[in-house]
Short mmCIF file of C-alpha atoms in Angstrom, two decimals:
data_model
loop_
_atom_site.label_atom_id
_atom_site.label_comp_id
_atom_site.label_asym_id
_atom_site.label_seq_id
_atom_site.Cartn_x
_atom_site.Cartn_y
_atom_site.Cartn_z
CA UNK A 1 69.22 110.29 -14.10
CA UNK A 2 69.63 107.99 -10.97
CA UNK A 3 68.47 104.75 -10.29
CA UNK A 4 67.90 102.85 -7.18
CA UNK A 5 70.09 99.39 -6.62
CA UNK A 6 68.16 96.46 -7.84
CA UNK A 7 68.19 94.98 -4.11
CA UNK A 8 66.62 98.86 -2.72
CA UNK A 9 64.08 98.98 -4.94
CA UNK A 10 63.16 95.63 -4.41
CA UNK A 11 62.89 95.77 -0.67
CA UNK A 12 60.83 98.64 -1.47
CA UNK A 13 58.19 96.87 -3.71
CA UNK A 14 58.04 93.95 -0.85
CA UNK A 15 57.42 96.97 2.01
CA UNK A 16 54.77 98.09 -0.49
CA UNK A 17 53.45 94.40 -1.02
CA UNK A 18 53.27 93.33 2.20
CA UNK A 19 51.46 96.76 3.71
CA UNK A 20 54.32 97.58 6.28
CA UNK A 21 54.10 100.88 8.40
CA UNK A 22 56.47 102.91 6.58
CA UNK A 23 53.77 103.05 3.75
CA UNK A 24 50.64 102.65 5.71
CA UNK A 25 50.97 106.05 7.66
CA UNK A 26 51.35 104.47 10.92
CA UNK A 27 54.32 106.64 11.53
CA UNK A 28 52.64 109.52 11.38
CA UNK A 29 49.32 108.23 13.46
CA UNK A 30 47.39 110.21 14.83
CA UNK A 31 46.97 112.65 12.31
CA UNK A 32 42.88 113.37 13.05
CA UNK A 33 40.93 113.12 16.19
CA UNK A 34 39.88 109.35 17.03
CA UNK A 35 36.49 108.19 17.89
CA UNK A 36 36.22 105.81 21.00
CA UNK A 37 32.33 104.29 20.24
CA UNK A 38 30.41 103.43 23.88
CA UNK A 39 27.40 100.82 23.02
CA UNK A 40 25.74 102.13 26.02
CA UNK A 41 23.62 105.06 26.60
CA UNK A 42 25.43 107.98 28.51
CA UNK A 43 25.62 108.35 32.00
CA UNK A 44 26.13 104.53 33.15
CA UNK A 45 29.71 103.46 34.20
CA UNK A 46 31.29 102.38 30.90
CA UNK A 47 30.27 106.28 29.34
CA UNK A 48 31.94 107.85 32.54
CA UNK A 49 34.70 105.45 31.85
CA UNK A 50 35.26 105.85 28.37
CA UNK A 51 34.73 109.86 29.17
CA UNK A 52 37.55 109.63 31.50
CA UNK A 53 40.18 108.03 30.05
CA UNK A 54 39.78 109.56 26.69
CA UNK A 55 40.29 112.70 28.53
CA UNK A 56 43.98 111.71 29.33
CA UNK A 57 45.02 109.66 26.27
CA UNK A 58 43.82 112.72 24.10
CA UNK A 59 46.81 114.48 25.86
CA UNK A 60 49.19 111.47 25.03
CA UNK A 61 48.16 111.14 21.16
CA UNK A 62 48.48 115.13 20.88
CA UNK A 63 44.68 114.73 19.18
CA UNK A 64 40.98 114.82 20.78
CA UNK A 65 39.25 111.52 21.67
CA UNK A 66 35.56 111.63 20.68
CA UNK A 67 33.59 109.89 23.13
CA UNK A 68 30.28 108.20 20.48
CA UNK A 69 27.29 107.04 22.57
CA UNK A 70 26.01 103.70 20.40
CA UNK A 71 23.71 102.32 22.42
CA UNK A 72 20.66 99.63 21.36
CA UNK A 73 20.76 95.33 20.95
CA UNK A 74 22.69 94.62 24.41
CA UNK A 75 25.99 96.30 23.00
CA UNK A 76 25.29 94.73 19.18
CA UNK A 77 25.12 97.83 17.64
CA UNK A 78 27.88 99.68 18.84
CA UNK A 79 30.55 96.74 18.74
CA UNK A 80 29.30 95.68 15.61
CA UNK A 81 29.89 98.89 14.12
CA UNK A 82 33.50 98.89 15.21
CA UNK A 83 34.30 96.00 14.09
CA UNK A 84 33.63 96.81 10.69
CA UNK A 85 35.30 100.15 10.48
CA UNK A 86 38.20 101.13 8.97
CA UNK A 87 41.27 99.38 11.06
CA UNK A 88 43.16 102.64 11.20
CA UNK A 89 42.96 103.17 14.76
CA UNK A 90 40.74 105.83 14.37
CA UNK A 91 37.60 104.39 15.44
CA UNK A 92 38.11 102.26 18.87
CA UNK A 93 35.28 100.37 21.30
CA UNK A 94 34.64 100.68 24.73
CA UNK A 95 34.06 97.12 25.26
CA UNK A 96 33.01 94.84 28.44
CA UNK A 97 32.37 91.25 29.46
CA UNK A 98 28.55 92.05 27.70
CA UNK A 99 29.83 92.95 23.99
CA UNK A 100 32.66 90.54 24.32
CA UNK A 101 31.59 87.20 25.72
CA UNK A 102 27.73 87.59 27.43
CA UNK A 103 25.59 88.36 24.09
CA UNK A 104 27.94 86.50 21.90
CA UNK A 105 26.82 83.43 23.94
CA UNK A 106 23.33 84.45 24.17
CA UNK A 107 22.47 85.69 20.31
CA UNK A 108 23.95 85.92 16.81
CA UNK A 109 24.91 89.63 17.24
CA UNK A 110 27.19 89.57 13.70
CA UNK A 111 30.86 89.60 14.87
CA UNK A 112 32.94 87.32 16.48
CA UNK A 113 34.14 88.75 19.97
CA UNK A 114 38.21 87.50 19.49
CA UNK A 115 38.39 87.32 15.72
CA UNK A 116 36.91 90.44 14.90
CA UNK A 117 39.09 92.64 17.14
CA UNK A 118 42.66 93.56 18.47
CA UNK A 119 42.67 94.26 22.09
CA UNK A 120 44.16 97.35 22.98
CA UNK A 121 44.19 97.65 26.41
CA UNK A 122 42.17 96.15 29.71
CA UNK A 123 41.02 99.47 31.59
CA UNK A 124 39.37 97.42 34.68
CA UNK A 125 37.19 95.68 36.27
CA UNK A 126 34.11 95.61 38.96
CA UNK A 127 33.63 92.78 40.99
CA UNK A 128 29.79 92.17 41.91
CA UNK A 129 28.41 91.94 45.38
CA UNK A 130 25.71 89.59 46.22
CA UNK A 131 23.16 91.76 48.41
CA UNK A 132 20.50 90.89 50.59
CA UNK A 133 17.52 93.13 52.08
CA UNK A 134 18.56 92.93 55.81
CA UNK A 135 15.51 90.66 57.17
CA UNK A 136 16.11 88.22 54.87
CA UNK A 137 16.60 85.09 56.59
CA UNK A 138 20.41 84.18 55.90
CA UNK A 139 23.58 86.22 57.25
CA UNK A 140 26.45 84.28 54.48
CA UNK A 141 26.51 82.66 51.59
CA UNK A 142 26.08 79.47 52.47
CA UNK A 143 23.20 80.23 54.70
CA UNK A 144 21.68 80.87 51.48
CA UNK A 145 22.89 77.77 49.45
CA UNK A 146 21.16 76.17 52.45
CA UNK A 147 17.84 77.65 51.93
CA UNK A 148 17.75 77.02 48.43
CA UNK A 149 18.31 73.40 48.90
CA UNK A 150 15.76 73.14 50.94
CA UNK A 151 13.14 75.09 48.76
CA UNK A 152 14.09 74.97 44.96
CA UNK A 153 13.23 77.78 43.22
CA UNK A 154 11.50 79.96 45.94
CA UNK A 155 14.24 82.31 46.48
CA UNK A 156 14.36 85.09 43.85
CA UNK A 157 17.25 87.62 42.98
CA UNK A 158 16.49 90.70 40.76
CA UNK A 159 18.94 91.58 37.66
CA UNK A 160 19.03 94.36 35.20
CA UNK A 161 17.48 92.20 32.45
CA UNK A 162 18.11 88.65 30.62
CA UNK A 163 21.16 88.05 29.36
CA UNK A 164 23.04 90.77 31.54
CA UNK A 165 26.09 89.81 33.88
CA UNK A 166 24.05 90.01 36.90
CA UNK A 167 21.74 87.69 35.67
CA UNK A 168 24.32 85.41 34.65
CA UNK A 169 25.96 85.60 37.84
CA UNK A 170 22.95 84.35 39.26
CA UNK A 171 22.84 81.69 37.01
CA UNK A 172 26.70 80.70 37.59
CA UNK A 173 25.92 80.76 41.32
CA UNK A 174 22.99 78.25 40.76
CA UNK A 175 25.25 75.84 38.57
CA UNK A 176 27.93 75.84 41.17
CA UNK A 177 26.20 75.57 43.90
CA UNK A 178 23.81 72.99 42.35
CA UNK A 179 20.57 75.34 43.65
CA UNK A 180 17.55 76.53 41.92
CA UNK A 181 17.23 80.21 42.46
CA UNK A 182 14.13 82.60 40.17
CA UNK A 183 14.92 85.19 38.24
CA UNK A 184 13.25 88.60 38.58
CA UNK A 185 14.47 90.89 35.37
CA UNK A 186 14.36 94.31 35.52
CA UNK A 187 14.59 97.46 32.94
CA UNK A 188 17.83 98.47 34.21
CA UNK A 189 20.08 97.59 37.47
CA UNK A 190 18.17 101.29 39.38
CA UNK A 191 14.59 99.92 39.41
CA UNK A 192 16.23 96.58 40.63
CA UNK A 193 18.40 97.56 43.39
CA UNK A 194 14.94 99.88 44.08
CA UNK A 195 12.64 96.63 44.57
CA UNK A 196 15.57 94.87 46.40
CA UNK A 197 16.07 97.94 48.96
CA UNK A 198 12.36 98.40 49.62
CA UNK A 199 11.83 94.72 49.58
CA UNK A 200 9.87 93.57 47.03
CA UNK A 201 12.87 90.90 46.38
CA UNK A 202 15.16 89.72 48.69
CA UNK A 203 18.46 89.17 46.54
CA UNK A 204 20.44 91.16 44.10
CA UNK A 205 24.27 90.61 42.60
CA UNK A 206 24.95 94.20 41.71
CA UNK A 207 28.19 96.34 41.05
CA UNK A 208 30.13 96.70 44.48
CA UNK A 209 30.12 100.91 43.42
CA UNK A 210 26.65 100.77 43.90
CA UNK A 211 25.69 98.65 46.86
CA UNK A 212 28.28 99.31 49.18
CA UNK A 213 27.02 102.76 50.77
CA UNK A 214 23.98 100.79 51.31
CA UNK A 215 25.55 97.86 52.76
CA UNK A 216 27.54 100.35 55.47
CA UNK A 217 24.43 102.13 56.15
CA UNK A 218 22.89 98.91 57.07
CA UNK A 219 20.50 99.55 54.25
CA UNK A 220 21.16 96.38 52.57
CA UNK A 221 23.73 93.05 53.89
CA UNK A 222 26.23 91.61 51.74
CA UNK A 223 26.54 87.73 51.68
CA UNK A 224 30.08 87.87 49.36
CA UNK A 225 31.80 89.27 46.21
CA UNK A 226 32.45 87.75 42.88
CA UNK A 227 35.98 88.81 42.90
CA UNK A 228 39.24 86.77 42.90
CA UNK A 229 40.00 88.65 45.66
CA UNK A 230 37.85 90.60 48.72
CA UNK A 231 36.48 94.32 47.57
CA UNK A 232 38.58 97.22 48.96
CA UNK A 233 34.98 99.18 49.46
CA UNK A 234 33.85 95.54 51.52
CA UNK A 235 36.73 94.64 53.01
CA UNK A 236 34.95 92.49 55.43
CA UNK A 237 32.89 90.82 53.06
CA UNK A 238 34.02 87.05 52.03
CA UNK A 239 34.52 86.18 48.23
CA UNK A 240 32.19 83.79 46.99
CA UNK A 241 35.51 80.97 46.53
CA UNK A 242 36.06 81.77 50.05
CA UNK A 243 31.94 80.83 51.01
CA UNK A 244 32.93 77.70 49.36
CA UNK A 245 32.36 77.85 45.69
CA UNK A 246 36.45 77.86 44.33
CA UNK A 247 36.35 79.06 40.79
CA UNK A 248 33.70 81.18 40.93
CA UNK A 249 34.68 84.94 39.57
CA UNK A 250 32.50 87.24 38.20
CA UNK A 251 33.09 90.72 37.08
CA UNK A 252 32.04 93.37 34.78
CA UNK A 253 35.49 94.40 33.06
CA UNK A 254 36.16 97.22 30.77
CA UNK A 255 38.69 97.60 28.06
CA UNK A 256 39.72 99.06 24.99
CA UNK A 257 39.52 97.37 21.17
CA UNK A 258 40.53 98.07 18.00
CA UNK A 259 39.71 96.44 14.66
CA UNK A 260 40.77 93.38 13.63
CA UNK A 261 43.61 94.30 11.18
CA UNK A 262 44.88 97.81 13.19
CA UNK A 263 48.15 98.24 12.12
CA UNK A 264 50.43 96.29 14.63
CA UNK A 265 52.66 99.73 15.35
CA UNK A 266 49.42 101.87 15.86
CA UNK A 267 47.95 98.98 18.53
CA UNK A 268 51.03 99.66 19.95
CA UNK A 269 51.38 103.39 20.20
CA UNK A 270 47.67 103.29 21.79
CA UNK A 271 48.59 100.26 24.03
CA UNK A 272 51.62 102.16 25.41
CA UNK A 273 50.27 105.68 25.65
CA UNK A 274 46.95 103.85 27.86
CA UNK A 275 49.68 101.82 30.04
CA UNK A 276 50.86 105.17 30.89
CA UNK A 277 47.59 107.00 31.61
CA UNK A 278 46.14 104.04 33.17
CA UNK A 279 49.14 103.72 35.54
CA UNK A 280 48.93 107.56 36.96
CA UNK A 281 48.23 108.35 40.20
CA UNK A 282 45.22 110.76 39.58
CA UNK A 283 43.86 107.66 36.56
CA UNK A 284 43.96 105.13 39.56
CA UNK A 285 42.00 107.07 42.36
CA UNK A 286 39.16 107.27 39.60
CA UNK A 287 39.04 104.10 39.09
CA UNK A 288 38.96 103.15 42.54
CA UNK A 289 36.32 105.98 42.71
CA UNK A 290 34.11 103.88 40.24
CA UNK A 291 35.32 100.53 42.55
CA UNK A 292 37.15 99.02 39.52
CA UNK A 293 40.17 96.69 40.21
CA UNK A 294 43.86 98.03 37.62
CA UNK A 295 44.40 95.08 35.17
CA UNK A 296 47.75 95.50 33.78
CA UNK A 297 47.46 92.26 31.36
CA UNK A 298 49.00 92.55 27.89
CA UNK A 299 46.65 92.74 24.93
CA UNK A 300 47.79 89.00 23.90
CA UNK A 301 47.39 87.80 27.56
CA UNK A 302 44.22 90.25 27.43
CA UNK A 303 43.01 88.54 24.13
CA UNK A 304 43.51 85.16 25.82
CA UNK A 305 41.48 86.21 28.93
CA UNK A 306 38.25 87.63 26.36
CA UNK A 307 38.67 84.20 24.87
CA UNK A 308 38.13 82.56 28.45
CA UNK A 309 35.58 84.54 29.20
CA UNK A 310 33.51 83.51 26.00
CA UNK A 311 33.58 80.15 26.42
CA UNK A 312 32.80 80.53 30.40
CA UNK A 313 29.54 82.05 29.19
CA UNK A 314 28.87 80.30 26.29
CA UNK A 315 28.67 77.35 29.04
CA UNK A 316 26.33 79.06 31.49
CA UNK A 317 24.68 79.95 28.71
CA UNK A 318 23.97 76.64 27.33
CA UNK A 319 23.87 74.83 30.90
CA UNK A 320 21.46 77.63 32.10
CA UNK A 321 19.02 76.72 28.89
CA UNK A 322 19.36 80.12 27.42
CA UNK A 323 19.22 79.67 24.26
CA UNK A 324 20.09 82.05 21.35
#
């Protein structure tokens, strides 16, 4: 009979002890398809999203990517439900600037947006553009900063509800500008952009996917974009820093989570294989398709930015009188 050296089988019992890869079967991950939860109905630009790219890093892990539609509670449900699975790295969210740092601010929704996860990768993001119906009565931004001034609270702008990011763009504009604008929710960003278009309201920050056909068909006139920089689909259209309001950003990102306590080698393997497919040519004409902007932060410069981005809301939030 053979025995180990004292010193082998005690770095053994610490590698046991301390969880380390070579006994957690991170070496050997994936071993079974892996689940990429949506907390959005299907159809809207997150499922397409999520659809997409779990297309392509299901060829880099060698196993399927099961798109899981968990929709219901702004986003609560879904993320919720990741963040309390098993962190294998078999069950992954599709998360956005809503799961991550909007409801957090605006209602106990049971997790904590940067404690309770391990970002995994940033997939994008979609800079809004403020619309207008084309009689209304100012041509730029601050034609409208002007009007507002001059009649507090009569100018109204159309979102897709409370409490989503084109509301709260509206309210970030107000702060900054120091301007009393009203709020006109909607079920849903369609029957919004519907009333705005056949104008029932004159104002509208919606996704720069959606808006810009009408904006080149004259159909609708763009005042500016919430982007750091100008839209690639509006390339004529001023950012709203550039209007005079430096600092302001607003975008609906997209990226990829994991549990808490994934393993660090299987964050990892996913965060390398998605640099990959996110970096393809054929990856970044979708995404310019669906008018998102390539973010190519780490996850730790990632998790810093989610971190930003919750207490940026959880100001407007507050400031804004929104309460939980």
């Amino acid at each position: 009979m053979s025995f180990l050296p004292r010193r082998s089988a005690s770095l053994i019992i610490l590698f046991a002890l301390s969880g380390a890869p070579l006994l957690s079967g991170a070496q050997t991950y994936p071993s079974r398809p892996v689940t990429m939860v949506v907390p959005y109905p299907p159809g809207g630009t997150a499922d397409i999203l999520a659809r997409t790219v779990g297309q392509k890093l299901s060829e880099k892990l060698g196993q399927p990517v099961v798109v899981e539609n968990k929709a219901g509670a702004g986003t609560a449900i879904g993320t919720r439900y990741v963040a309390e699975a098993a962190p294998d790295g078999y069950t992954l969210l599709l998360g956005t600037v809503s799961s991550h740092a909007i409801n957090p601010a605006m209602s106990q929704v049971g997790y904590d947006p940067v404690r309770d996860f391990a970002a995994v990768a940033s997939l994008g993001s979609i800079p809004f553009v403020l619309v207008a119906r084309p009689d209304a009565p100012y041509q730029t931004l601050p034609d409208l900063i002007a009007a507002a001034k001059k009649q507090p609270g009569s100018i109204s702008y159309a979102s897709a509800g409370p409490g989503t990011s084109n509301h709260l763009a509206g309210e970030m504009l107000a702060g900054a500008a120091g301007i009393k604008l009203l709020h006109v929710p909607y079920r849903g960003s369609a029957p919004a952009l519907g009333d705005v278009l056949a104008g029932h309201v004159p104002l509208m920050f919606d996704l720069q996917t959606t808006s810009a056909p009408y904006v080149r068909q004259g159909k609708l006139k763009a005042l500016a974009v919430t982007g750091a920089q100008r839209s690639a689909l509006l390339p004529n259209v001023p950012t709203a820093a550039e209007s005079g309001l430096p600092g302001y950003e607003v975008s609906a990102w997209f990226a990829l989570f994991a549990p808490a306590k994934v393993p660090r080698p299987v964050q990892k393997r996913l965060s390398d294989d998605l640099a990959a497919v996110l970096a393809a040519p054929d990856m970044v004409q979708k995404l310019r398709e669906l008018g998102a902007e390539p973010d190519a932060r780490s996850p730790a410069e990632f998790t810093s930015y989610v971190r930003s981005e919750a207490e940026k809301y959880e100001k407007v939030v507050k400031d804004a009188g929104l309460s939980r």
